[in-house]
GROMACS .gro file of C-alpha atoms in nm:
model
  223
    1MET     CA    1  -7.196   8.806  -1.866
    2ASN     CA    2  -6.871   8.637  -1.964
    3LEU     CA    3  -6.854   8.326  -2.190
    4ALA     CA    4  -6.850   8.077  -1.911
    5GLY     CA    5  -7.146   8.219  -1.742
    6TRP     CA    6  -7.335   8.214  -2.087
    7LEU     CA    7  -7.228   7.847  -2.149
    8ASP     CA    8  -7.355   7.760  -1.822
    9ARG     CA    9  -7.715   7.892  -1.870
   10ARG     CA   10  -7.946   7.582  -1.897
   11GLY     CA   11  -8.115   7.706  -2.206
   12THR     CA   12  -7.801   7.801  -2.400
   13PRO     CA   13  -7.751   7.474  -2.597
   14LEU     CA   14  -8.114   7.438  -2.665
   15TRP     CA   15  -8.154   7.777  -2.815
   16LEU     CA   16  -7.833   7.712  -3.030
   17GLY     CA   17  -7.958   7.383  -3.151
   18LEU     CA   18  -8.282   7.539  -3.249
   19ALA     CA   19  -8.112   7.824  -3.423
   20ALA     CA   20  -7.875   7.614  -3.588
   21GLY     CA   21  -8.135   7.385  -3.736
   22LEU     CA   22  -8.364   7.676  -3.844
   23LEU     CA   23  -8.085   7.903  -3.986
   24ALA     CA   24  -7.958   7.605  -4.201
   25VAL     CA   25  -8.308   7.547  -4.342
   26ALA     CA   26  -8.325   7.909  -4.406
   27ALA     CA   27  -7.982   7.924  -4.581
   28GLY     CA   28  -8.066   7.610  -4.803
   29LEU     CA   29  -8.404   7.765  -4.922
   30LEU     CA   30  -8.232   8.090  -4.997
   31ALA     CA   31  -7.930   7.936  -5.168
   32GLY     CA   32  -8.124   7.671  -5.401
   33GLY     CA   33  -8.204   7.740  -5.735
   34ASP     CA   34  -8.513   7.531  -5.755
   35ALA     CA   35  -8.739   7.340  -5.529
   36ALA     CA   36  -8.525   7.015  -5.547
   37GLU     CA   37  -8.195   7.193  -5.498
   38ARG     CA   38  -8.357   7.383  -5.205
   39ALA     CA   39  -8.474   7.080  -5.029
   40GLY     CA   40  -8.133   6.903  -5.092
   41LEU     CA   41  -7.943   7.192  -4.939
   42ALA     CA   42  -8.172   7.220  -4.642
   43ALA     CA   43  -8.136   6.847  -4.559
   44ARG     CA   44  -7.745   6.875  -4.611
   45TRP     CA   45  -7.688   7.183  -4.420
   46THR     CA   46  -7.895   7.092  -4.121
   47ALA     CA   47  -7.695   6.787  -4.077
   48ARG     CA   48  -7.375   7.004  -4.053
   49ALA     CA   49  -7.555   7.245  -3.831
   50GLY     CA   50  -7.601   7.012  -3.551
   51LEU     CA   51  -7.256   6.860  -3.543
   52PRO     CA   52  -7.087   7.137  -3.329
   53LEU     CA   53  -7.340   7.057  -3.051
   54PHE     CA   54  -7.272   6.684  -3.082
   55LEU     CA   55  -6.895   6.747  -3.073
   56VAL     CA   56  -6.925   6.953  -2.739
   57ALA     CA   57  -7.128   6.681  -2.586
   58PHE     CA   58  -6.878   6.405  -2.719
   59LEU     CA   59  -6.581   6.595  -2.589
   60ALA     CA   60  -6.699   6.764  -2.268
   61SER     CA   61  -6.519   6.546  -2.051
   62THR     CA   62  -6.208   6.552  -2.249
   63LEU     CA   63  -6.187   6.925  -2.257
   64VAL     CA   64  -6.214   6.970  -1.895
   65ARG     CA   65  -5.942   6.700  -1.833
   66ARG     CA   66  -5.695   6.858  -2.083
   67TRP     CA   67  -5.778   7.233  -2.021
   68PRO     CA   68  -5.967   7.266  -1.690
   69GLY     CA   69  -6.108   7.599  -1.653
   70ALA     CA   70  -6.445   7.797  -1.603
   71THR     CA   71  -6.544   7.744  -1.963
   72THR     CA   72  -6.458   7.366  -1.992
   73ARG     CA   73  -6.624   7.296  -1.676
   74ALA     CA   74  -6.946   7.494  -1.778
   75LEU     CA   75  -6.945   7.257  -2.112
   76LEU     CA   76  -6.913   6.972  -1.875
   77ARG     CA   77  -7.201   7.075  -1.641
   78ARG     CA   78  -7.429   7.138  -1.924
   79ARG     CA   79  -7.351   6.827  -2.112
   80ARG     CA   80  -7.696   6.697  -2.080
   81GLN     CA   81  -7.836   6.999  -2.238
   82TRP     CA   82  -7.553   6.997  -2.522
   83GLY     CA   83  -7.699   6.661  -2.611
   84LEU     CA   84  -8.054   6.776  -2.604
   85GLY     CA   85  -7.964   7.075  -2.826
   86PHE     CA   86  -7.810   6.837  -3.068
   87ALA     CA   87  -8.137   6.612  -3.051
   88LEU     CA   88  -8.341   6.915  -3.151
   89ALA     CA   89  -8.121   7.023  -3.432
   90HIS     CA   90  -8.103   6.685  -3.578
   91THR     CA   91  -8.474   6.649  -3.545
   92ILE     CA   92  -8.513   6.947  -3.778
   93HIS     CA   93  -8.259   6.786  -3.995
   94LEU     CA   94  -8.487   6.462  -3.994
   95VAL     CA   95  -8.781   6.669  -4.109
   96ALA     CA   96  -8.587   6.837  -4.375
   97LEU     CA   97  -8.453   6.511  -4.477
   98GLY     CA   98  -8.756   6.362  -4.491
   99ILE     CA   99  -8.916   6.605  -4.726
  100ASN     CA  100  -8.609   6.580  -4.951
  101VAL     CA  101  -8.618   6.203  -4.977
  102ILE     CA  102  -9.002   6.137  -5.002
  103VAL     CA  103  -9.061   6.432  -5.256
  104TYR     CA  104  -8.741   6.492  -5.435
  105ALA     CA  105  -8.485   6.246  -5.421
  106PRO     CA  106  -8.637   5.873  -5.362
  107GLY     CA  107  -8.413   5.575  -5.390
  108ARG     CA  108  -8.197   5.567  -5.078
  109THR     CA  109  -8.027   5.242  -5.010
  110TRP     CA  110  -8.177   5.021  -4.735
  111GLN     CA  111  -7.838   5.027  -4.573
  112SER     CA  112  -7.842   5.409  -4.534
  113LEU     CA  113  -8.207   5.390  -4.411
  114ILE     CA  114  -8.134   5.113  -4.137
  115GLY     CA  115  -7.820   5.277  -4.033
  116GLY     CA  116  -7.965   5.640  -4.013
  117GLY     CA  117  -8.283   5.523  -3.870
  118LEU     CA  118  -8.121   5.330  -3.576
  119ALA     CA  119  -7.911   5.640  -3.505
  120TYR     CA  120  -8.232   5.832  -3.454
  121VAL     CA  121  -8.388   5.572  -3.245
  122ILE     CA  122  -8.070   5.564  -3.022
  123LEU     CA  123  -8.061   5.945  -2.995
  124TYR     CA  124  -8.406   5.967  -2.886
  125LEU     CA  125  -8.367   5.679  -2.632
  126MET     CA  126  -8.070   5.871  -2.500
  127ALA     CA  127  -8.267   6.208  -2.486
  128LEU     CA  128  -8.584   6.035  -2.318
  129THR     CA  129  -8.354   5.883  -2.048
  130SER     CA  130  -8.133   6.198  -1.971
  131THR     CA  131  -8.285   6.230  -1.615
  132ASP     CA  132  -8.174   6.126  -1.287
  133GLY     CA  133  -8.496   5.915  -1.244
  134TRP     CA  134  -8.404   5.715  -1.545
  135GLN     CA  135  -8.045   5.664  -1.459
  136ARG     CA  136  -8.159   5.520  -1.144
  137ARG     CA  137  -8.425   5.313  -1.299
  138LEU     CA  138  -8.176   5.160  -1.568
  139GLY     CA  139  -7.865   5.136  -1.341
  140GLN     CA  140  -7.567   4.977  -1.536
  141TRP     CA  141  -7.785   4.964  -1.843
  142TRP     CA  142  -7.809   5.343  -1.850
  143GLY     CA  143  -7.424   5.393  -1.893
  144ARG     CA  144  -7.428   5.123  -2.163
  145LEU     CA  145  -7.709   5.276  -2.361
  146HIS     CA  146  -7.543   5.622  -2.350
  147ARG     CA  147  -7.176   5.516  -2.416
  148PHE     CA  148  -7.280   5.284  -2.719
  149GLY     CA  149  -7.503   5.556  -2.829
  150ILE     CA  150  -7.255   5.826  -2.850
  151TYR     CA  151  -7.006   5.619  -3.029
  152TYR     CA  152  -7.268   5.502  -3.271
  153ILE     CA  153  -7.373   5.842  -3.372
  154TRP     CA  154  -7.013   5.918  -3.420
  155PHE     CA  155  -6.979   5.627  -3.655
  156ILE     CA  156  -7.277   5.733  -3.861
  157PHE     CA  157  -7.138   6.083  -3.910
  158THR     CA  158  -6.769   5.965  -3.990
  159ALA     CA  159  -6.914   5.678  -4.229
  160SER     CA  160  -7.113   5.946  -4.407
  161TYR     CA  161  -6.837   6.181  -4.452
  162ALA     CA  162  -6.586   5.912  -4.551
  163GLY     CA  163  -6.825   5.813  -4.820
  164ARG     CA  164  -6.817   6.163  -4.966
  165ALA     CA  165  -6.452   6.157  -4.917
  166PHE     CA  166  -6.381   5.848  -5.119
  167GLY     CA  167  -6.674   5.916  -5.357
  168ALA     CA  168  -6.673   5.988  -5.721
  169ASP     CA  169  -6.814   6.343  -5.689
  170PRO     CA  170  -6.535   6.591  -5.655
  171GLY     CA  171  -6.778   6.845  -5.541
  172LYS     CA  172  -6.839   6.631  -5.220
  173GLN     CA  173  -6.475   6.505  -5.166
  174LEU     CA  174  -6.352   6.830  -5.004
  175VAL     CA  175  -6.665   6.825  -4.766
  176GLY     CA  176  -6.591   6.457  -4.678
  177VAL     CA  177  -6.220   6.512  -4.611
  178VAL     CA  178  -6.271   6.809  -4.399
  179PHE     CA  179  -6.565   6.695  -4.173
  180GLY     CA  180  -6.430   6.341  -4.191
  181SER     CA  181  -6.094   6.459  -4.050
  182VAL     CA  182  -6.284   6.641  -3.779
  183MET     CA  183  -6.464   6.346  -3.657
  184VAL     CA  184  -6.148   6.117  -3.672
  185GLY     CA  185  -5.961   6.416  -3.477
  186ALA     CA  186  -6.240   6.427  -3.214
  187LEU     CA  187  -6.218   6.050  -3.144
  188ALA     CA  188  -5.831   6.067  -3.124
  189LEU     CA  189  -5.882   6.341  -2.888
  190ARG     CA  190  -6.121   6.149  -2.675
  191LEU     CA  191  -5.934   5.855  -2.629
  192TRP     CA  192  -5.569   5.983  -2.602
  193PRO     CA  193  -5.442   5.940  -2.276
  194VAL     CA  194  -5.408   6.233  -2.033
  195ARG     CA  195  -5.084   6.266  -1.852
  196HIS     CA  196  -5.196   6.398  -1.511
  197VAL     CA  197  -4.975   6.596  -1.317
  198GLU     CA  198  -4.968   6.648  -0.950
  199GLY     CA  199  -5.259   6.856  -0.833
  200ARG     CA  200  -5.426   6.863  -1.185
  201ALA     CA  201  -5.585   6.541  -1.150
  202ARG     CA  202  -5.733   6.604  -0.833
  203ASP     CA  203  -5.910   6.913  -0.995
  204VAL     CA  204  -6.053   6.730  -1.277
  205ASP     CA  205  -6.125   6.375  -1.200
  206LEU     CA  206  -6.496   6.328  -1.078
  207PRO     CA  207  -6.664   6.052  -0.887
  208GLY     CA  208  -6.766   5.765  -1.101
  209ASP     CA  209  -6.528   5.802  -1.391
  210ARG     CA  210  -6.507   5.462  -1.568
  211THR     CA  211  -6.515   5.578  -1.930
  212GLY     CA  212  -6.195   5.771  -1.981
  213GLY     CA  213  -6.387   6.094  -1.893
  214ALA     CA  214  -6.512   6.279  -1.611
  215VAL     CA  215  -6.882   6.251  -1.539
  216GLY     CA  216  -7.079   6.534  -1.456
  217PRO     CA  217  -7.423   6.555  -1.261
  218PRO     CA  218  -7.632   6.233  -1.303
  219GLY     CA  219  -7.871   6.200  -1.604
  220GLU     CA  220  -7.650   6.354  -1.875
  221VAL     CA  221  -7.727   6.262  -2.220
  222LEU     CA  222  -7.456   6.167  -2.475
  223LYS     CA  223  -7.196   6.020  -2.214
   0.00000   0.00000   0.00000
């Protein structure tokens, strides 16, 4: 099976999300020197493990517009599953983070708890409504929820890495700069206008496109 065919399988993003989260936990447990460090690494690395799945969902429309082909079309067709895979990976992160915060590193600021908690509420609302039936029930509110949600999750990721990049800990600054740049680059790629050429626009423009990116089958999460 070629790459496009593998990516077009419904279960691929879900298995990747599960594997990414569990492997990040395992890596943190193996790398840490004591229980507190292992818990901290597991929480930190599970957040990064889910990021590629989020970026696929975030950029699926953009990729097929800029580089139409079998692989990018497969990503767009399975955008709902990539969003659900990210939700699965980030649920593992939530468990790891909860253990770390409650047992080993209490004292988080209320701003971070509210901001991160709202991101999870939105993420699960998007996952639960990622069906054709919910799209029909919610009508225009479905698009508003998913459009706001994906940008809010992008913002939480970006703000978190920006805090590291401009923080006082030199060990975290490089991570913040690298991952923060990836997030800003992803937004720029998504928002940068696409110059259509004759024939190409017809190949990639899909009905219902009102967001600057082609939409796939109804009910796709993380629009």
